[in-house]
CSV table of C-alpha atoms and ligand atoms in Angstrom, one decimal:
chain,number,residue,atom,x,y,z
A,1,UNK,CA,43.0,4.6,-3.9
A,2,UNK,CA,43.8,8.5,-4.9
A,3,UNK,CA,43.6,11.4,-2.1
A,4,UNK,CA,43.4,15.3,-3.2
A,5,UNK,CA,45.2,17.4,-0.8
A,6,UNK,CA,43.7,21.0,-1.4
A,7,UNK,CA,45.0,24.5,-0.3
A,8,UNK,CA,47.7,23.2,1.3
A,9,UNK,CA,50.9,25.8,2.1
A,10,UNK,CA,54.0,24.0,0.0
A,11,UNK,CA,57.4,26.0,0.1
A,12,UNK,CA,55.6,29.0,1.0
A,13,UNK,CA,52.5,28.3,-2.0
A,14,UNK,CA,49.3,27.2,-1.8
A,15,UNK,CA,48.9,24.0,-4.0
A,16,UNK,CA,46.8,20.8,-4.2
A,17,UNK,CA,48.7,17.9,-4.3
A,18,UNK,CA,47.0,14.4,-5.6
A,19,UNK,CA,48.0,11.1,-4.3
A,20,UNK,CA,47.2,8.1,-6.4
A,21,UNK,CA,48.7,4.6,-5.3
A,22,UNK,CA,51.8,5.2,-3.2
A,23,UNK,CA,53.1,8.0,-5.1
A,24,UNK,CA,52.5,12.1,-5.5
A,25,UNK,CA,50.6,12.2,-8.8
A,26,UNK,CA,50.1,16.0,-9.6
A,27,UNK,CA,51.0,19.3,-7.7
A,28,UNK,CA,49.3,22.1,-9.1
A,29,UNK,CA,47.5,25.5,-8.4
A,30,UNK,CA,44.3,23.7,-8.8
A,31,UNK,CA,43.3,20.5,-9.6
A,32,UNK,CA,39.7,20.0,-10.3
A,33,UNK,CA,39.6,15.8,-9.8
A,34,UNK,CA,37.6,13.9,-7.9
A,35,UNK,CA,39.7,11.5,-5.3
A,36,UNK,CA,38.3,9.2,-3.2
A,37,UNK,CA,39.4,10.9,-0.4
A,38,UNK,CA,39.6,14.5,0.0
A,39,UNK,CA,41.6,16.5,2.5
A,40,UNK,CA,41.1,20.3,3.3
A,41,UNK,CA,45.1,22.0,3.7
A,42,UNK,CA,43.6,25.2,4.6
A,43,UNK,CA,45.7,26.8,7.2
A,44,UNK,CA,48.4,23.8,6.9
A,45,UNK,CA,51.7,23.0,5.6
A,46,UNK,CA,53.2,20.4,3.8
A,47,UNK,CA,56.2,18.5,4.2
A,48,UNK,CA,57.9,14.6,3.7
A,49,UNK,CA,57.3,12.4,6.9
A,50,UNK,CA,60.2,12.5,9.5
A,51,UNK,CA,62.9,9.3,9.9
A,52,UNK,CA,63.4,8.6,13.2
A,53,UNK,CA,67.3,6.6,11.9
A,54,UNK,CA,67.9,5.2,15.6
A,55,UNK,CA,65.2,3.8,18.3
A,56,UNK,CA,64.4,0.6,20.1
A,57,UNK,CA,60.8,1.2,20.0
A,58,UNK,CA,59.5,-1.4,22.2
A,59,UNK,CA,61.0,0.7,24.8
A,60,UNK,CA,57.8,2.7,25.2
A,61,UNK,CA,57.5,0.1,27.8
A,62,UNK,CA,60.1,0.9,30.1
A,63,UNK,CA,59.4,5.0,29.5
A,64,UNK,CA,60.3,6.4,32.7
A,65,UNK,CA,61.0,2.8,34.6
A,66,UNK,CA,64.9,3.8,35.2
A,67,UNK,CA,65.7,7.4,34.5
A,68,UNK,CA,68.9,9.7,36.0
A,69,UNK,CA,71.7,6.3,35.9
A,70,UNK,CA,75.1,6.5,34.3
A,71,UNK,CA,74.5,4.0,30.7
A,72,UNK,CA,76.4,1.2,32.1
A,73,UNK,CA,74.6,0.5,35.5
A,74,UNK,CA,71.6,2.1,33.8
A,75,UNK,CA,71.7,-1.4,31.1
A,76,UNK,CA,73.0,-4.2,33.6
A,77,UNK,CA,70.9,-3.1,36.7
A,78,UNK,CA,67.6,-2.0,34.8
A,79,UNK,CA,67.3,-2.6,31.6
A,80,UNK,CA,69.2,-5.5,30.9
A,81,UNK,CA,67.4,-7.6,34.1
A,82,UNK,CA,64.0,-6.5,32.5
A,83,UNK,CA,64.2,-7.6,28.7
A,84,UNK,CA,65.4,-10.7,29.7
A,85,UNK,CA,61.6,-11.2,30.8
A,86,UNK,CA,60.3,-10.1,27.4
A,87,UNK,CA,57.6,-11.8,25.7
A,88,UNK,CA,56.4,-11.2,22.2
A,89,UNK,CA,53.3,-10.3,23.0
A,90,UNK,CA,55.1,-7.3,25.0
A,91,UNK,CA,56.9,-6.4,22.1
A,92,UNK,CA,54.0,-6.3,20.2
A,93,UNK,CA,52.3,-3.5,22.5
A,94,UNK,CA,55.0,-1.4,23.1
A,95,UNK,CA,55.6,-1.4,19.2
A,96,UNK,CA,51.9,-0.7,18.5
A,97,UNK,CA,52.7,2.3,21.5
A,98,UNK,CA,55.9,3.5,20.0
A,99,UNK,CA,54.2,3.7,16.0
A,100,UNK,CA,51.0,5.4,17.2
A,101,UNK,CA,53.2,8.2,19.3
A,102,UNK,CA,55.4,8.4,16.2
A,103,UNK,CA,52.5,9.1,13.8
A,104,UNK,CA,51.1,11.6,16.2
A,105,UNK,CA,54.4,13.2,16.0
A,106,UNK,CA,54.6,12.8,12.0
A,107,UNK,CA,57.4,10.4,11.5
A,108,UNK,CA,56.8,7.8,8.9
A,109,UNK,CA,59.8,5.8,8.5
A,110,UNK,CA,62.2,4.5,11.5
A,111,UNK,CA,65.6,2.5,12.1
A,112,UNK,CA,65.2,0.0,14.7
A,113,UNK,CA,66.8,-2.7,16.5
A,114,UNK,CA,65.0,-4.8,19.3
A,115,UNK,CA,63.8,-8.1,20.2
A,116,UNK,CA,61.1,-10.1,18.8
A,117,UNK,CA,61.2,-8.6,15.8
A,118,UNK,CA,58.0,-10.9,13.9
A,119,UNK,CA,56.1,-9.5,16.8
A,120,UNK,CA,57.4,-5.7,16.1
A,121,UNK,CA,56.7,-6.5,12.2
A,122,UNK,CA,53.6,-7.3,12.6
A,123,UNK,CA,52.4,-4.1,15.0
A,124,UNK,CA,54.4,-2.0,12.2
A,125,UNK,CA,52.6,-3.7,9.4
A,126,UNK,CA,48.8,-2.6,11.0
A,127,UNK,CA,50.0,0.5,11.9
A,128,UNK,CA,51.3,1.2,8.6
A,129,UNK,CA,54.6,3.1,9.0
A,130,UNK,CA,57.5,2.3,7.3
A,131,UNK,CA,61.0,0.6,8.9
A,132,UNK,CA,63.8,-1.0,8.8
A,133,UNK,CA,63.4,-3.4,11.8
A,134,UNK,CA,66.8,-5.7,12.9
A,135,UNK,CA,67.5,-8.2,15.9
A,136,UNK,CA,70.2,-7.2,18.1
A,137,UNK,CA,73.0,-9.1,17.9
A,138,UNK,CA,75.0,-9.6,20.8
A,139,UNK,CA,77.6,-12.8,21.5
A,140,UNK,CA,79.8,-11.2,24.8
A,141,UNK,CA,82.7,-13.2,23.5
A,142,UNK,CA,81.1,-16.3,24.0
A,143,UNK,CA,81.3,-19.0,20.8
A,144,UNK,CA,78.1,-20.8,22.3
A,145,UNK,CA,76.4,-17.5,22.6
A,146,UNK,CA,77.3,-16.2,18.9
A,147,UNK,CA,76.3,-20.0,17.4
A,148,UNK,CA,72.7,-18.9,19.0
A,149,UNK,CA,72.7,-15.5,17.9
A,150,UNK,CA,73.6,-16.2,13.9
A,151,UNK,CA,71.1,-18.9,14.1
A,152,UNK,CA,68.2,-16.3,15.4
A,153,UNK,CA,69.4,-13.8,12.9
A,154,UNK,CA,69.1,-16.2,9.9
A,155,UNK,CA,66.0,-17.6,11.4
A,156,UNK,CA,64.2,-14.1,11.7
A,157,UNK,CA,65.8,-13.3,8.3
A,158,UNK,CA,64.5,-16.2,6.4
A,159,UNK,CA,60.7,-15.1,8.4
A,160,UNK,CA,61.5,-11.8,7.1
A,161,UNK,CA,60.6,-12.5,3.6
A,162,UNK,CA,56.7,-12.7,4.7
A,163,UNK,CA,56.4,-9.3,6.0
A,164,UNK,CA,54.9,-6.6,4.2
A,165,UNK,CA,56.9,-4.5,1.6
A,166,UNK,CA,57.5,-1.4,3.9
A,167,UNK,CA,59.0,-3.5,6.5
A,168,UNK,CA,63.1,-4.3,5.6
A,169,UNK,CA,65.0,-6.2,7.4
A,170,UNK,CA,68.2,-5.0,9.1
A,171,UNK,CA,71.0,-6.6,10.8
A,172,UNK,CA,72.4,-5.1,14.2
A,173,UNK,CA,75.4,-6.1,16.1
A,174,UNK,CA,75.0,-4.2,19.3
A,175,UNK,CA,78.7,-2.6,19.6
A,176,UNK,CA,82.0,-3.4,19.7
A,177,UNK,CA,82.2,-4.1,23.8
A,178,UNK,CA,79.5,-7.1,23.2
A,179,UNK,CA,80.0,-8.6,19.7
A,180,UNK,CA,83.7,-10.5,19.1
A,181,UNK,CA,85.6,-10.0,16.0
A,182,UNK,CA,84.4,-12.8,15.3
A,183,UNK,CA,80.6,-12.2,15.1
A,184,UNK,CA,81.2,-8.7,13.7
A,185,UNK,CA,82.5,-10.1,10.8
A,186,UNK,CA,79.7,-12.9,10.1
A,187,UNK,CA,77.5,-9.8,10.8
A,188,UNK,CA,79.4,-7.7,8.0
A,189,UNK,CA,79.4,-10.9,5.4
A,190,UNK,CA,76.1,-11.8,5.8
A,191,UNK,CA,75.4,-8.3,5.0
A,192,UNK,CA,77.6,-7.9,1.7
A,193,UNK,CA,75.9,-11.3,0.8
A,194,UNK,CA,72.4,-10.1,0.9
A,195,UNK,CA,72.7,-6.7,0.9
A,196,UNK,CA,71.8,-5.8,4.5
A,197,UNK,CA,71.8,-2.4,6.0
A,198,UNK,CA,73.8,-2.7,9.6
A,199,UNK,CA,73.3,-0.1,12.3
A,200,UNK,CA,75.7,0.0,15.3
A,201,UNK,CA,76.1,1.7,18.6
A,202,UNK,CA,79.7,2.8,18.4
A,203,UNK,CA,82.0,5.3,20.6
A,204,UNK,CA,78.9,6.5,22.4
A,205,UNK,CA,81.0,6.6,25.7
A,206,UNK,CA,84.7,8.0,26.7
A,207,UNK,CA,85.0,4.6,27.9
A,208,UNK,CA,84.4,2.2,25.1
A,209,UNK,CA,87.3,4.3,23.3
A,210,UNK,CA,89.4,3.5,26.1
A,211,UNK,CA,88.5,-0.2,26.4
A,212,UNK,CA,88.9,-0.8,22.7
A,213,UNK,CA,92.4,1.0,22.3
A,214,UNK,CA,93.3,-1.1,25.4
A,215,UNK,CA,92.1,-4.3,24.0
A,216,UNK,CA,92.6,-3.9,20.5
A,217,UNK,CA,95.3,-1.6,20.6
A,218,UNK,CA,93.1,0.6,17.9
A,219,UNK,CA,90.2,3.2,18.5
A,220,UNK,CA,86.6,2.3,17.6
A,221,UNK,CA,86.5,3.0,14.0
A,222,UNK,CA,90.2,1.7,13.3
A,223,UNK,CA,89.3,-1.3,14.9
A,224,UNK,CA,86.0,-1.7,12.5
A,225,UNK,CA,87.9,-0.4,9.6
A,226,UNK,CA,90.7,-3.2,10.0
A,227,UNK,CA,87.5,-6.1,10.1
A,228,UNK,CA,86.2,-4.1,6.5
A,229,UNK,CA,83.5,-4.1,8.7
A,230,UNK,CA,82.6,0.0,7.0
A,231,UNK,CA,80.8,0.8,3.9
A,232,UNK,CA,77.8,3.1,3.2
A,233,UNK,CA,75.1,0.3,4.5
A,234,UNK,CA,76.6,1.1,7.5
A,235,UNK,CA,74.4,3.4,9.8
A,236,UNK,CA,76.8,4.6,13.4
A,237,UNK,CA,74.4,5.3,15.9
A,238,UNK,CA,75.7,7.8,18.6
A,239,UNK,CA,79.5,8.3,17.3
A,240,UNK,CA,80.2,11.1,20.1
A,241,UNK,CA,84.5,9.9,20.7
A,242,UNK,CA,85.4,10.1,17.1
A,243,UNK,CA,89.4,11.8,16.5
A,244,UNK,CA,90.5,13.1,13.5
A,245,UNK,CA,91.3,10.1,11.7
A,246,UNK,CA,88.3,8.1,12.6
A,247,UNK,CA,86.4,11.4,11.1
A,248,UNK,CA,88.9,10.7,7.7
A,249,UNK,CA,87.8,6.7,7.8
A,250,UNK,CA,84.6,7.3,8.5
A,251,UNK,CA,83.8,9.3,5.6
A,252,UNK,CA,86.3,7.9,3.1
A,253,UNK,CA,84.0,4.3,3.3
A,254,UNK,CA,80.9,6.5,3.2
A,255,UNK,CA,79.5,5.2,6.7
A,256,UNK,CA,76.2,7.3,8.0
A,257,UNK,CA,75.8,8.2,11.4
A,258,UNK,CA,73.1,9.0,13.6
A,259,UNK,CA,73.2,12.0,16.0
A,260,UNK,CA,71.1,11.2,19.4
A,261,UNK,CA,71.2,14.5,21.3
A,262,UNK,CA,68.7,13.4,24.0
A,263,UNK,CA,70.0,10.4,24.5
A,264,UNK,CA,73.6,11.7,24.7
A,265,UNK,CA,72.6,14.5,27.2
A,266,UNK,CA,70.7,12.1,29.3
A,267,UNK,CA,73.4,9.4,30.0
A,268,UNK,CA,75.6,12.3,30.3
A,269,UNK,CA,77.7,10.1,26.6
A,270,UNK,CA,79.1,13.4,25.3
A,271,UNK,CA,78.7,16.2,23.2
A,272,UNK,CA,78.6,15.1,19.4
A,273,UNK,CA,80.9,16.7,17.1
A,274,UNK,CA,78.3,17.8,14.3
A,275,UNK,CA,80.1,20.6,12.9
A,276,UNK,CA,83.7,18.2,12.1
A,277,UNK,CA,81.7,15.7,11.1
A,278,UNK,CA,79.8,17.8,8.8
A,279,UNK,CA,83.3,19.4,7.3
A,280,UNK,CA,84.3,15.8,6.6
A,281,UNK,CA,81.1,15.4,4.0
A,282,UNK,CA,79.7,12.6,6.2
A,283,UNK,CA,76.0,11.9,5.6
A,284,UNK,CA,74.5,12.8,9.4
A,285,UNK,CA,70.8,11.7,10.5
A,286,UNK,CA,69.0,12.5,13.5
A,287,UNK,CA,67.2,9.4,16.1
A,288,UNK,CA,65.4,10.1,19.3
A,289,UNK,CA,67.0,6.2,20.8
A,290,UNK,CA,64.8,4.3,22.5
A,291,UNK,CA,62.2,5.7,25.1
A,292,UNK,CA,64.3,4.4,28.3
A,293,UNK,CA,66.8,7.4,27.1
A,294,UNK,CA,64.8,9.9,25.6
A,295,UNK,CA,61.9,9.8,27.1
A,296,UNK,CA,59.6,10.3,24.1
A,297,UNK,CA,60.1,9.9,20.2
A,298,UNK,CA,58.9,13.1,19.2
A,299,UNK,CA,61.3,13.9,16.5
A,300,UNK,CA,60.0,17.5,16.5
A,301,UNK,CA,61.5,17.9,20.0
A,302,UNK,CA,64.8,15.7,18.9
A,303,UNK,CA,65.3,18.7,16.1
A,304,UNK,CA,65.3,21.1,18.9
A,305,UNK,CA,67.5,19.7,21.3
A,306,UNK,CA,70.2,18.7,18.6
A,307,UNK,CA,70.3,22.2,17.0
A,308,UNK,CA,70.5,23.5,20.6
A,309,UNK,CA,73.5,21.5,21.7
A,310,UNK,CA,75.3,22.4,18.5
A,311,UNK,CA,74.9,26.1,19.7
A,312,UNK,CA,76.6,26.0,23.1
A,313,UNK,CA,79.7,27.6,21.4
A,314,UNK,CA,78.3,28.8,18.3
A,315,UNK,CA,75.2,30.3,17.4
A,316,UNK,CA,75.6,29.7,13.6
A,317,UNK,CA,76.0,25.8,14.0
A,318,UNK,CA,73.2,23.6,13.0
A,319,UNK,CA,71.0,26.3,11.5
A,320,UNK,CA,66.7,25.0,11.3
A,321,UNK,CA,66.6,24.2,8.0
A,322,UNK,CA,69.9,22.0,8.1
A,323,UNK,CA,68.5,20.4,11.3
A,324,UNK,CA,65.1,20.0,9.3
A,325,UNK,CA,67.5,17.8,6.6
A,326,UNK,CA,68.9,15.5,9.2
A,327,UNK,CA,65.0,14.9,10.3
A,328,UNK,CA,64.2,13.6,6.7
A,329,UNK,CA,66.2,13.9,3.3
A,330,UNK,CA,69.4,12.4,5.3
A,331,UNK,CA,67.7,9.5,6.2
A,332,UNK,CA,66.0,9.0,2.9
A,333,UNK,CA,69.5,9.2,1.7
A,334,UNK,CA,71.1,6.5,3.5
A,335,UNK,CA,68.1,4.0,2.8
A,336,UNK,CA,67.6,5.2,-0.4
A,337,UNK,CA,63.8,6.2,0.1
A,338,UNK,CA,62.5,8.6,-2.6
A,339,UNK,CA,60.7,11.1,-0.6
A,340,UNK,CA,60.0,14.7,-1.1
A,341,UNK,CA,56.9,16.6,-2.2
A,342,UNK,CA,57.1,16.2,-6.1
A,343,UNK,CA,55.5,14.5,-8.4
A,344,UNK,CA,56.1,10.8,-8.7
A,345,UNK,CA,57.8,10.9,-5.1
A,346,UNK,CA,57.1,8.4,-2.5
A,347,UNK,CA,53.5,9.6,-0.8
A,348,UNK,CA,55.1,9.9,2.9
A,349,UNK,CA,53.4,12.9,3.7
A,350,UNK,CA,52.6,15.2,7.5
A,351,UNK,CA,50.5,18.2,7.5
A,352,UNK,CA,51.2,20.7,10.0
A,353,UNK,CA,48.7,22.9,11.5
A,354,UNK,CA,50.0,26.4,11.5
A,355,UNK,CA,46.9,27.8,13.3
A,356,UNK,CA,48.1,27.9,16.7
A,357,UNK,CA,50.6,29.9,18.9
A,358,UNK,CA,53.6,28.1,17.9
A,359,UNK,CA,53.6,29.1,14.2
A,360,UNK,CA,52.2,33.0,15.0
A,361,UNK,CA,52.8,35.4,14.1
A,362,UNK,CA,55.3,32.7,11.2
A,363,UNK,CA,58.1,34.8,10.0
A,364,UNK,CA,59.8,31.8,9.0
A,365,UNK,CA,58.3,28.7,9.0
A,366,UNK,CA,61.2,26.2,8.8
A,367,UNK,CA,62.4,28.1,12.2
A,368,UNK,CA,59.4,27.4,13.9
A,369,UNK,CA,59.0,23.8,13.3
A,370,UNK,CA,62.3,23.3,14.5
A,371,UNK,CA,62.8,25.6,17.9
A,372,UNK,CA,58.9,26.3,18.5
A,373,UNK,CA,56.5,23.4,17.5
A,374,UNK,CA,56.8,19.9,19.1
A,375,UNK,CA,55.0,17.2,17.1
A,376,UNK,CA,51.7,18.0,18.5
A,377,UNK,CA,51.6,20.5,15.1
A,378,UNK,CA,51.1,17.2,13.3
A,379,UNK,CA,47.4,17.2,12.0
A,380,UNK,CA,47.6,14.3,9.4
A,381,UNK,CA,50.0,11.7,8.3
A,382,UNK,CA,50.4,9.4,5.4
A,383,UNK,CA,52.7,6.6,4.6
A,384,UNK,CA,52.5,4.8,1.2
A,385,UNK,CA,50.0,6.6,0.0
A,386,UNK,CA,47.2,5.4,2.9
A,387,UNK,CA,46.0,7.9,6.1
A,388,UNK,CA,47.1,7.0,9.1
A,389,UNK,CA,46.3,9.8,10.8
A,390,UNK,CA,43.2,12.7,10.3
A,391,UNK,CA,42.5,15.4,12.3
A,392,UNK,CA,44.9,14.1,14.9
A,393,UNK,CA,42.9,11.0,14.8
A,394,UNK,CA,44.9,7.4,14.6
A,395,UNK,CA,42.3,4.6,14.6
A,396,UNK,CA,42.5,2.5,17.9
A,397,UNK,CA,44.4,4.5,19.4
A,398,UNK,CA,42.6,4.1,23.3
A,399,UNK,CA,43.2,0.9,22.8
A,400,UNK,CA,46.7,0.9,22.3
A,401,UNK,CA,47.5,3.2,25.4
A,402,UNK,CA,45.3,0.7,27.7
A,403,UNK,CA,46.9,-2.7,26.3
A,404,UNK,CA,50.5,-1.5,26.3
A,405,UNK,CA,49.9,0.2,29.6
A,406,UNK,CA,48.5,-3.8,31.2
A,407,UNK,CA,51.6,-5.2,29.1
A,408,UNK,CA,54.6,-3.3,30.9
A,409,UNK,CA,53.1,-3.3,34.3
A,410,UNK,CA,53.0,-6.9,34.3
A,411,UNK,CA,56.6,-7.2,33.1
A,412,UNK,CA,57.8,-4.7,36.0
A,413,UNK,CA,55.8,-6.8,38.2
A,414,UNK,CA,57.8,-10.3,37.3
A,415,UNK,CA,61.0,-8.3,37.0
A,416,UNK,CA,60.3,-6.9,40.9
A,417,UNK,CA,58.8,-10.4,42.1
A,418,UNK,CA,61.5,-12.4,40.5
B,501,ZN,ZN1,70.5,2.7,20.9
C-alpha cells in the first residue's frame, strides 16, 4: 500500500511526501510516482499525529453526566457508582466514540487506562489508532481485593499478546490513596520483568500530599521513590503538589509526567508547575484525561489551555512551539515511537487545512495551531501508514455517535433505577 502526499506545506515548503508500508518513503520537491492512493496538500500543512499521553477513553460515555463536583465526591458519588455497571459492550462504544473524536481532532497515538480493556483493544484495533491501553489497578488496602486485581492484570496481559501490533499493553495502578505498598510493588516487578510502561495518577490533589505524609510519613514521590517504584517507564499523570525535592527525584530516575490543564482547572487540582519542572530537564507530555473531566479530547484545545495557564504570571512561559512538543515529540519520547516527517519515520501523519479563518491571514503557523485552531483544522489523518480519515471523513462514523449514544443512556438508566 503506498500513498503520495502532493503540495503539501512542510516546515514552511511545499513538498510531496510518499508513504509506502507504515513508513515515510521519500520527501521531495516533486515526485513523479504513481501510489495507490493519491492525496491533494494544496492549501494544507503537514505535521506528526498528536499523543494524547493521559485519557480514560471510554469516558465519552459519561461526557457531561457529572460536571462542576470537587474530584473526590465527583468519583464516589458519580463516577465510581456508574462504572461499577460497566459492561464490555459499553466499553466497546465509548472507545469506538473516544477514537473517532480523536481522529477528527488528529491524534494518532494515546495512553490509556480503563476497564475492559479486550473490549477497548478491539474498538482501537478497527479504528486503527495507535495506544498503549492498561487495566486500572486498584486494591484499597484490601489483600482479597489485590489477589483479584493481579489475577485480572495477568489475565488481560496474557490476552494481550493477540491484539494487533499498534496496541501495547500497559500496566496502571490507580494512585497511591487506592493501591497498598504492597500492590505497588507487584505492579513495579511485574513491570521490570516484562518491560511494562506504568502510568499513575500521583499528587493531583493538596490532599493526597497531606494524606501520604500523614500516613507514610513521606510526600508522594519520596514515598514511590523508597518502593523503587520510579524509572523512565514511568509516566506521572497530573503531578500538580510536587516540592523541590520530589522535582530532584523525579528527574534523577528519569520519570515522565503528563500535564492535564483541563482537567486540573476543572476539579479545581491545582496549577501545574511547568516551568520548575521544565528547569529540572524532566521529559513533560500533554493529556486531555478522560471526557468526565475535560469534556472533550481535542488535543488542539488541550495545547491552548496548557500554554494559557502557564501564562497567568508570565507571558514568556510555555511559548506555541514548546507546547506544540509536549502535543507530539514528548510523547514519542517516552514510548519510544519514531515519528516525525522524515524519511523512514513512522507514517503517523494529520493534515491541517489552513484555508479558513483560523490560519488567516498565518504569520506564523505554529502560533495558530496552538492559540487559534481547535482540531476541527484536521482534514486527514493517518496511522501506520493507512487513512483513517479523508476530507474530514472517518468511515462509520453515524454509526458510532448513534450506538454509543443507546450505550450510555442505558447505563445512566440502571445507574438511576438501581
Ligand atoms: Zn486520569
Amino acid at each position: 500500500m503506498s500513498i503520495l502526499i502532493k503540495n503539501v506545506l512542510l516546515n514552511s515548503q511545499k513538498r510531496d511526501v510518499l508513504i509506502e508500508g507504515n513508513k515515510i518513503k521519500k520527501i521531495s520537491e516533486c515526485l513523479d510516482i504513481k501510489a495507490d492512493e493519491e492525496i491533494n496538500g494544496k492549501g494544507k500543512m503537514i505535521l506528526p499525529g498528536l499523543i494524547n499521553m493521559h485519557t480514560h477513553s471510554a469516558m465519552t460515555l459519561f461526557r457531561s453526566y457529572a460536571d462542576d463536583m470537587p474530584l473526590q465526591k465527583w468519583l464516589e458519588e458519580k463516577i465510581w457508582p456508574a462504572e461499577a455497571k460497566l459492561t464490555s459492550e459499553d466499553v466497546y462504544w465509548g472507545m469506538k466514540l473516544a477514537c473517532l473524536e480523536m481522529i477528527k481532532s488528529g491524534t494518532t497515538t494515546f495512553v490509556d487506562n480503563y476497564w475492559f480493556v479486550p473490549a477497548g483493544a478491539r474498538a482501537t484495533e478497527e479504528m486503527g489508532l495507535r495506544a498503549v491501553l492498561a487495566p486500572p489497578f486498584f486494591d484499597l488496602f484490601d489483600m482479597q481485593k489485590r489477589e483479584k486485581a493481579i489475577k485480572q492484570t495477568e489475565e488481560i496481559f496474557q490476552e494481550s499478546k493477540n491484539f494487533n501490533s499498534r496496541i501495547t499493553f500497559g500496566l496502571a495502578p490507580h494512585s497511591i490513596y487506592t493501591v497498598s505498598e504492597q500492590g505497588l510493588c507487584w505492579i513495579k516487578d511485574f513491570a521490570s520483568k516484562y518491560n511494562l510502561f506504568i502510568q499513575i495518577h500521583i499528587s493531583e490533589t493538596k490532599k493526597e500530599v497531606e494524606e501520604c505524609q500523614k500516613k507514610y510519613n513521606k510526600r508522594p514521590i519520596e514515598f514511590l521513590d523508597s518502593l523503587n517504584f520510579l524509572s523512565k517507564n514511568v509516566l506521572a499523570a497530573h503531578s500538580i503538589w510536587f516540592n523541590e525535592a520530589e522535582i530532584d527525584i523525579a528527574s534523577k530516575q528519569k520519570i515522565s509526567i503528563v500535564y492535564n490543564p483541563s482537567s486540573n482547572m476543572k476539579l479545581s487540582s491545582g496549577i501545574f508547575n511547568y516551568a520548575d519542572l521544565k528547569k529540572a530537564e524532566i521529559n513533560i507530555t500533554l493529556g486531555t484525561d478522560g471526557c468526565s473531566s475535560n469534556n472533550n479530547l481535542d488535543m488542539f484545545e488541550e495545547m491552548k489551555i496548557a500554554a494559557l495557564l502557564q501564562k497567568l504570571n508570565n507571558p514568556k512561559n510555555l511559548p506555541a512551539a514548546e507546547c506544540l512538543k509536549l502535543a507530539s515529540q514528548n510523547g514519542a519520547k517516552f514510548l519510544g515511537l519514531d515519528i516525525g516527517i522524515k524519511e523512514e519515520k513512522i507514517a503517523d501523519i494529520i493534515l491541517i487545512d489552513l484555508e479558513q479563518s483560523s490560519f488567516t491571514p498565518g504569520h506564523n503557523l505554529i502560533s495558530d495551531i496552538v492559540y487559534s485552531a481547535n482540531g476541527n483544522c484536521v482534514s486527514e489523518v493517518i496511522c501506520d501508514g493507512k487513512i483513517l480519515m479523508r476530507n474530514r471523513r472517518v468511515e462509520g462514523e453515524e454509526k458510532i455517535l448513534r450506538k454509543s449514544a443507546e450505550a450510555a443512556k442505558n447505563l445512566i438508566n440502571k445507574c438511576n433505577s438501581k
